[in-house]
């Protein structure tokens, strides 16, 4: 194996470990919150059972939240580009950047807050991030661990 291929393989392995840890932490937080609520609904909340559920993403206004949302929004384009060029290294770079943005968000923003709607919005953001990371890893032929 030549030096370039070895470097790429090492980078992918390190990415899998890092992204796996991020996905594992996100899964643990979602499972804990779902257990507290008694259901799996983290993507919307209703203030009153009689009212219609409303989207929560407009509550996400902090710079780290917006950076993460922007990164999530380009995932379909990254997949299309990688498929078109037959080069998965773009997906590896994207997943690494996404994991870094998630880590920055998680480091700077408190997920569980006194504001129930904001908590639900941030949990939804974690859920979407977890889904994108797991999907990206799956496309690379690996799975995100449940525990690290």
mmCIF file with all atom_site columns, C-alpha atoms in Angstrom:
data_model
loop_
_atom_site.group_PDB
_atom_site.id
_atom_site.type_symbol
_atom_site.label_atom_id
_atom_site.label_alt_id
_atom_site.label_comp_id
_atom_site.label_asym_id
_atom_site.label_entity_id
_atom_site.label_seq_id
_atom_site.pdbx_PDB_ins_code
_atom_site.Cartn_x
_atom_site.Cartn_y
_atom_site.Cartn_z
_atom_site.occupancy
_atom_site.B_iso_or_equiv
_atom_site.pdbx_formal_charge
_atom_site.auth_seq_id
_atom_site.auth_comp_id
_atom_site.auth_asym_id
_atom_site.auth_atom_id
_atom_site.pdbx_PDB_model_num
ATOM 1   C CA . UNK A 1 1   ? 0.000   0.000  0.000  1.00 0.00 ? 1   UNK A CA 1
ATOM 2   C CA . UNK A 1 2   ? 1.409   3.399  -0.895 1.00 0.00 ? 2   UNK A CA 1
ATOM 3   C CA . UNK A 1 3   ? 1.862   6.274  1.564  1.00 0.00 ? 3   UNK A CA 1
ATOM 4   C CA . UNK A 1 4   ? -1.215  8.233  0.380  1.00 0.00 ? 4   UNK A CA 1
ATOM 5   C CA . UNK A 1 5   ? -3.551  5.241  0.794  1.00 0.00 ? 5   UNK A CA 1
ATOM 6   C CA . UNK A 1 6   ? -2.102  4.536  4.235  1.00 0.00 ? 6   UNK A CA 1
ATOM 7   C CA . UNK A 1 7   ? -2.693  8.144  5.315  1.00 0.00 ? 7   UNK A CA 1
ATOM 8   C CA . UNK A 1 8   ? -6.291  8.015  4.069  1.00 0.00 ? 8   UNK A CA 1
ATOM 9   C CA . UNK A 1 9   ? -6.903  4.718  5.885  1.00 0.00 ? 9   UNK A CA 1
ATOM 10  C CA . UNK A 1 10  ? -5.506  6.129  9.150  1.00 0.00 ? 10  UNK A CA 1
ATOM 11  C CA . UNK A 1 11  ? -7.636  9.270  8.764  1.00 0.00 ? 11  UNK A CA 1
ATOM 12  C CA . UNK A 1 12  ? -10.789 7.205  8.162  1.00 0.00 ? 12  UNK A CA 1
ATOM 13  C CA . UNK A 1 13  ? -10.055 5.026  11.197 1.00 0.00 ? 13  UNK A CA 1
ATOM 14  C CA . UNK A 1 14  ? -9.554  8.057  13.451 1.00 0.00 ? 14  UNK A CA 1
ATOM 15  C CA . UNK A 1 15  ? -12.713 9.644  12.037 1.00 0.00 ? 15  UNK A CA 1
ATOM 16  C CA . UNK A 1 16  ? -14.712 6.497  12.757 1.00 0.00 ? 16  UNK A CA 1
ATOM 17  C CA . UNK A 1 17  ? -13.534 6.526  16.360 1.00 0.00 ? 17  UNK A CA 1
ATOM 18  C CA . UNK A 1 18  ? -14.311 10.255 16.799 1.00 0.00 ? 18  UNK A CA 1
ATOM 19  C CA . UNK A 1 19  ? -17.654 10.213 15.003 1.00 0.00 ? 19  UNK A CA 1
ATOM 20  C CA . UNK A 1 20  ? -18.563 6.977  16.749 1.00 0.00 ? 20  UNK A CA 1
ATOM 21  C CA . UNK A 1 21  ? -17.946 8.605  20.121 1.00 0.00 ? 21  UNK A CA 1
ATOM 22  C CA . UNK A 1 22  ? -20.029 11.639 19.167 1.00 0.00 ? 22  UNK A CA 1
ATOM 23  C CA . UNK A 1 23  ? -22.886 9.470  17.875 1.00 0.00 ? 23  UNK A CA 1
ATOM 24  C CA . UNK A 1 24  ? -22.715 7.267  20.949 1.00 0.00 ? 24  UNK A CA 1
ATOM 25  C CA . UNK A 1 25  ? -22.962 10.286 23.270 1.00 0.00 ? 25  UNK A CA 1
ATOM 26  C CA . UNK A 1 26  ? -25.888 11.674 21.302 1.00 0.00 ? 26  UNK A CA 1
ATOM 27  C CA . UNK A 1 27  ? -27.688 8.326  21.418 1.00 0.00 ? 27  UNK A CA 1
ATOM 28  C CA . UNK A 1 28  ? -27.195 8.092  25.175 1.00 0.00 ? 28  UNK A CA 1
ATOM 29  C CA . UNK A 1 29  ? -28.607 11.581 25.731 1.00 0.00 ? 29  UNK A CA 1
ATOM 30  C CA . UNK A 1 30  ? -31.647 10.891 23.545 1.00 0.00 ? 30  UNK A CA 1
ATOM 31  C CA . UNK A 1 31  ? -32.343 7.552  25.251 1.00 0.00 ? 31  UNK A CA 1
ATOM 32  C CA . UNK A 1 32  ? -32.106 9.195  28.673 1.00 0.00 ? 32  UNK A CA 1
ATOM 33  C CA . UNK A 1 33  ? -34.508 11.973 27.668 1.00 0.00 ? 33  UNK A CA 1
ATOM 34  C CA . UNK A 1 34  ? -36.907 9.533  26.002 1.00 0.00 ? 34  UNK A CA 1
ATOM 35  C CA . UNK A 1 35  ? -36.954 7.469  29.177 1.00 0.00 ? 35  UNK A CA 1
ATOM 36  C CA . UNK A 1 36  ? -37.858 10.555 31.203 1.00 0.00 ? 36  UNK A CA 1
ATOM 37  C CA . UNK A 1 37  ? -40.707 11.456 28.828 1.00 0.00 ? 37  UNK A CA 1
ATOM 38  C CA . UNK A 1 38  ? -41.886 7.894  28.339 1.00 0.00 ? 38  UNK A CA 1
ATOM 39  C CA . UNK A 1 39  ? -41.947 8.231  24.546 1.00 0.00 ? 39  UNK A CA 1
ATOM 40  C CA . UNK A 1 40  ? -39.668 8.758  21.578 1.00 0.00 ? 40  UNK A CA 1
ATOM 41  C CA . UNK A 1 41  ? -40.942 12.149 20.453 1.00 0.00 ? 41  UNK A CA 1
ATOM 42  C CA . UNK A 1 42  ? -38.062 14.625 20.456 1.00 0.00 ? 42  UNK A CA 1
ATOM 43  C CA . UNK A 1 43  ? -38.716 16.372 17.184 1.00 0.00 ? 43  UNK A CA 1
ATOM 44  C CA . UNK A 1 44  ? -41.695 18.467 18.230 1.00 0.00 ? 44  UNK A CA 1
ATOM 45  C CA . UNK A 1 45  ? -43.614 19.308 21.335 1.00 0.00 ? 45  UNK A CA 1
ATOM 46  C CA . UNK A 1 46  ? -47.074 20.557 22.068 1.00 0.00 ? 46  UNK A CA 1
ATOM 47  C CA . UNK A 1 47  ? -47.753 23.036 24.831 1.00 0.00 ? 47  UNK A CA 1
ATOM 48  C CA . UNK A 1 48  ? -51.225 21.594 25.143 1.00 0.00 ? 48  UNK A CA 1
ATOM 49  C CA . UNK A 1 49  ? -52.397 18.140 24.078 1.00 0.00 ? 49  UNK A CA 1
ATOM 50  C CA . UNK A 1 50  ? -55.258 19.775 22.170 1.00 0.00 ? 50  UNK A CA 1
ATOM 51  C CA . UNK A 1 51  ? -52.962 22.050 20.173 1.00 0.00 ? 51  UNK A CA 1
ATOM 52  C CA . UNK A 1 52  ? -51.180 20.959 17.040 1.00 0.00 ? 52  UNK A CA 1
ATOM 53  C CA . UNK A 1 53  ? -47.465 20.178 17.370 1.00 0.00 ? 53  UNK A CA 1
ATOM 54  C CA . UNK A 1 54  ? -45.227 22.940 16.062 1.00 0.00 ? 54  UNK A CA 1
ATOM 55  C CA . UNK A 1 55  ? -41.708 22.992 14.687 1.00 0.00 ? 55  UNK A CA 1
ATOM 56  C CA . UNK A 1 56  ? -39.009 23.850 17.181 1.00 0.00 ? 56  UNK A CA 1
ATOM 57  C CA . UNK A 1 57  ? -36.013 24.642 14.982 1.00 0.00 ? 57  UNK A CA 1
ATOM 58  C CA . UNK A 1 58  ? -36.817 28.402 14.895 1.00 0.00 ? 58  UNK A CA 1
ATOM 59  C CA . UNK A 1 59  ? -35.827 28.425 18.586 1.00 0.00 ? 59  UNK A CA 1
ATOM 60  C CA . UNK A 1 60  ? -32.258 27.546 17.642 1.00 0.00 ? 60  UNK A CA 1
ATOM 61  C CA . UNK A 1 61  ? -30.559 30.916 17.269 1.00 0.00 ? 61  UNK A CA 1
ATOM 62  C CA . UNK A 1 62  ? -27.155 30.507 18.912 1.00 0.00 ? 62  UNK A CA 1
ATOM 63  C CA . UNK A 1 63  ? -24.136 30.572 16.526 1.00 0.00 ? 63  UNK A CA 1
ATOM 64  C CA . UNK A 1 64  ? -23.197 26.957 17.292 1.00 0.00 ? 64  UNK A CA 1
ATOM 65  C CA . UNK A 1 65  ? -26.755 25.800 16.639 1.00 0.00 ? 65  UNK A CA 1
ATOM 66  C CA . UNK A 1 66  ? -26.925 27.668 13.343 1.00 0.00 ? 66  UNK A CA 1
ATOM 67  C CA . UNK A 1 67  ? -23.518 26.321 12.244 1.00 0.00 ? 67  UNK A CA 1
ATOM 68  C CA . UNK A 1 68  ? -24.692 22.792 12.959 1.00 0.00 ? 68  UNK A CA 1
ATOM 69  C CA . UNK A 1 69  ? -27.986 23.328 11.115 1.00 0.00 ? 69  UNK A CA 1
ATOM 70  C CA . UNK A 1 70  ? -26.125 24.697 8.073  1.00 0.00 ? 70  UNK A CA 1
ATOM 71  C CA . UNK A 1 71  ? -23.769 21.722 8.079  1.00 0.00 ? 71  UNK A CA 1
ATOM 72  C CA . UNK A 1 72  ? -26.691 19.300 8.287  1.00 0.00 ? 72  UNK A CA 1
ATOM 73  C CA . UNK A 1 73  ? -28.445 21.036 5.382  1.00 0.00 ? 73  UNK A CA 1
ATOM 74  C CA . UNK A 1 74  ? -25.622 20.292 2.930  1.00 0.00 ? 74  UNK A CA 1
ATOM 75  C CA . UNK A 1 75  ? -25.529 16.531 3.613  1.00 0.00 ? 75  UNK A CA 1
ATOM 76  C CA . UNK A 1 76  ? -27.603 15.565 0.542  1.00 0.00 ? 76  UNK A CA 1
ATOM 77  C CA . UNK A 1 77  ? -25.300 17.638 -1.684 1.00 0.00 ? 77  UNK A CA 1
ATOM 78  C CA . UNK A 1 78  ? -22.202 16.022 -0.194 1.00 0.00 ? 78  UNK A CA 1
ATOM 79  C CA . UNK A 1 79  ? -23.639 12.571 -0.904 1.00 0.00 ? 79  UNK A CA 1
ATOM 80  C CA . UNK A 1 80  ? -24.521 13.546 -4.479 1.00 0.00 ? 80  UNK A CA 1
ATOM 81  C CA . UNK A 1 81  ? -21.075 15.003 -5.080 1.00 0.00 ? 81  UNK A CA 1
ATOM 82  C CA . UNK A 1 82  ? -19.286 11.962 -3.684 1.00 0.00 ? 82  UNK A CA 1
ATOM 83  C CA . UNK A 1 83  ? -21.468 9.608  -5.715 1.00 0.00 ? 83  UNK A CA 1
ATOM 84  C CA . UNK A 1 84  ? -20.886 11.606 -8.871 1.00 0.00 ? 84  UNK A CA 1
ATOM 85  C CA . UNK A 1 85  ? -17.104 11.685 -8.429 1.00 0.00 ? 85  UNK A CA 1
ATOM 86  C CA . UNK A 1 86  ? -16.881 8.153  -6.989 1.00 0.00 ? 86  UNK A CA 1
ATOM 87  C CA . UNK A 1 87  ? -14.648 9.539  -4.230 1.00 0.00 ? 87  UNK A CA 1
ATOM 88  C CA . UNK A 1 88  ? -15.786 8.852  -0.659 1.00 0.00 ? 88  UNK A CA 1
ATOM 89  C CA . UNK A 1 89  ? -13.066 11.070 0.825  1.00 0.00 ? 89  UNK A CA 1
ATOM 90  C CA . UNK A 1 90  ? -15.447 14.053 0.568  1.00 0.00 ? 90  UNK A CA 1
ATOM 91  C CA . UNK A 1 91  ? -17.890 12.223 2.828  1.00 0.00 ? 91  UNK A CA 1
ATOM 92  C CA . UNK A 1 92  ? -15.101 11.465 5.300  1.00 0.00 ? 92  UNK A CA 1
ATOM 93  C CA . UNK A 1 93  ? -14.150 15.152 5.425  1.00 0.00 ? 93  UNK A CA 1
ATOM 94  C CA . UNK A 1 94  ? -17.791 16.191 5.799  1.00 0.00 ? 94  UNK A CA 1
ATOM 95  C CA . UNK A 1 95  ? -18.413 13.765 8.674  1.00 0.00 ? 95  UNK A CA 1
ATOM 96  C CA . UNK A 1 96  ? -15.299 14.957 10.448 1.00 0.00 ? 96  UNK A CA 1
ATOM 97  C CA . UNK A 1 97  ? -16.365 18.603 10.083 1.00 0.00 ? 97  UNK A CA 1
ATOM 98  C CA . UNK A 1 98  ? -19.915 17.764 11.212 1.00 0.00 ? 98  UNK A CA 1
ATOM 99  C CA . UNK A 1 99  ? -18.626 15.906 14.264 1.00 0.00 ? 99  UNK A CA 1
ATOM 100 C CA . UNK A 1 100 ? -16.429 18.906 15.106 1.00 0.00 ? 100 UNK A CA 1
ATOM 101 C CA . UNK A 1 101 ? -19.403 21.274 14.788 1.00 0.00 ? 101 UNK A CA 1
ATOM 102 C CA . UNK A 1 102 ? -21.491 19.010 16.984 1.00 0.00 ? 102 UNK A CA 1
ATOM 103 C CA . UNK A 1 103 ? -18.746 18.872 19.589 1.00 0.00 ? 103 UNK A CA 1
ATOM 104 C CA . UNK A 1 104 ? -18.498 22.679 19.537 1.00 0.00 ? 104 UNK A CA 1
ATOM 105 C CA . UNK A 1 105 ? -22.287 22.989 19.916 1.00 0.00 ? 105 UNK A CA 1
ATOM 106 C CA . UNK A 1 106 ? -22.365 20.491 22.771 1.00 0.00 ? 106 UNK A CA 1
ATOM 107 C CA . UNK A 1 107 ? -19.430 22.171 24.500 1.00 0.00 ? 107 UNK A CA 1
ATOM 108 C CA . UNK A 1 108 ? -20.947 25.681 24.332 1.00 0.00 ? 108 UNK A CA 1
ATOM 109 C CA . UNK A 1 109 ? -24.699 25.100 24.675 1.00 0.00 ? 109 UNK A CA 1
ATOM 110 C CA . UNK A 1 110 ? -26.577 23.547 27.540 1.00 0.00 ? 110 UNK A CA 1
ATOM 111 C CA . UNK A 1 111 ? -28.965 21.000 26.047 1.00 0.00 ? 111 UNK A CA 1
ATOM 112 C CA . UNK A 1 112 ? -31.238 20.428 29.033 1.00 0.00 ? 112 UNK A CA 1
ATOM 113 C CA . UNK A 1 113 ? -32.558 23.819 30.146 1.00 0.00 ? 113 UNK A CA 1
ATOM 114 C CA . UNK A 1 114 ? -35.467 25.263 32.109 1.00 0.00 ? 114 UNK A CA 1
ATOM 115 C CA . UNK A 1 115 ? -37.099 26.163 28.777 1.00 0.00 ? 115 UNK A CA 1
ATOM 116 C CA . UNK A 1 116 ? -38.863 22.944 27.747 1.00 0.00 ? 116 UNK A CA 1
ATOM 117 C CA . UNK A 1 117 ? -39.295 24.016 24.120 1.00 0.00 ? 117 UNK A CA 1
ATOM 118 C CA . UNK A 1 118 ? -35.618 24.949 23.760 1.00 0.00 ? 118 UNK A CA 1
ATOM 119 C CA . UNK A 1 119 ? -34.603 21.644 25.350 1.00 0.00 ? 119 UNK A CA 1
ATOM 120 C CA . UNK A 1 120 ? -36.793 19.778 22.873 1.00 0.00 ? 120 UNK A CA 1
ATOM 121 C CA . UNK A 1 121 ? -35.373 21.767 19.954 1.00 0.00 ? 121 UNK A CA 1
ATOM 122 C CA . UNK A 1 122 ? -31.802 20.996 21.016 1.00 0.00 ? 122 UNK A CA 1
ATOM 123 C CA . UNK A 1 123 ? -32.639 17.324 21.504 1.00 0.00 ? 123 UNK A CA 1
ATOM 124 C CA . UNK A 1 124 ? -34.138 17.300 18.016 1.00 0.00 ? 124 UNK A CA 1
ATOM 125 C CA . UNK A 1 125 ? -30.938 18.853 16.675 1.00 0.00 ? 125 UNK A CA 1
ATOM 126 C CA . UNK A 1 126 ? -28.943 16.100 18.379 1.00 0.00 ? 126 UNK A CA 1
ATOM 127 C CA . UNK A 1 127 ? -31.296 13.489 16.919 1.00 0.00 ? 127 UNK A CA 1
ATOM 128 C CA . UNK A 1 128 ? -30.897 14.803 13.382 1.00 0.00 ? 128 UNK A CA 1
ATOM 129 C CA . UNK A 1 129 ? -27.126 15.038 13.810 1.00 0.00 ? 129 UNK A CA 1
ATOM 130 C CA . UNK A 1 130 ? -27.014 11.466 15.079 1.00 0.00 ? 130 UNK A CA 1
ATOM 131 C CA . UNK A 1 131 ? -29.027 10.295 12.076 1.00 0.00 ? 131 UNK A CA 1
ATOM 132 C CA . UNK A 1 132 ? -26.757 12.067 9.591  1.00 0.00 ? 132 UNK A CA 1
ATOM 133 C CA . UNK A 1 133 ? -23.582 10.763 11.274 1.00 0.00 ? 133 UNK A CA 1
ATOM 134 C CA . UNK A 1 134 ? -24.941 7.205  11.372 1.00 0.00 ? 134 UNK A CA 1
ATOM 135 C CA . UNK A 1 135 ? -26.085 7.421  7.741  1.00 0.00 ? 135 UNK A CA 1
ATOM 136 C CA . UNK A 1 136 ? -22.723 8.776  6.619  1.00 0.00 ? 136 UNK A CA 1
ATOM 137 C CA . UNK A 1 137 ? -20.826 6.073  8.485  1.00 0.00 ? 137 UNK A CA 1
ATOM 138 C CA . UNK A 1 138 ? -23.198 3.477  7.033  1.00 0.00 ? 138 UNK A CA 1
ATOM 139 C CA . UNK A 1 139 ? -22.433 4.692  3.520  1.00 0.00 ? 139 UNK A CA 1
ATOM 140 C CA . UNK A 1 140 ? -18.742 4.198  4.332  1.00 0.00 ? 140 UNK A CA 1
ATOM 141 C CA . UNK A 1 141 ? -19.498 0.642  5.413  1.00 0.00 ? 141 UNK A CA 1
ATOM 142 C CA . UNK A 1 142 ? -19.234 1.070  9.188  1.00 0.00 ? 142 UNK A CA 1
ATOM 143 C CA . UNK A 1 143 ? -21.757 1.520  11.967 1.00 0.00 ? 143 UNK A CA 1
ATOM 144 C CA . UNK A 1 144 ? -21.809 3.940  14.870 1.00 0.00 ? 144 UNK A CA 1
ATOM 145 C CA . UNK A 1 145 ? -21.423 2.109  18.185 1.00 0.00 ? 145 UNK A CA 1
ATOM 146 C CA . UNK A 1 146 ? -24.199 2.231  20.763 1.00 0.00 ? 146 UNK A CA 1
ATOM 147 C CA . UNK A 1 147 ? -21.648 2.712  23.543 1.00 0.00 ? 147 UNK A CA 1
ATOM 148 C CA . UNK A 1 148 ? -18.077 3.959  23.722 1.00 0.00 ? 148 UNK A CA 1
#
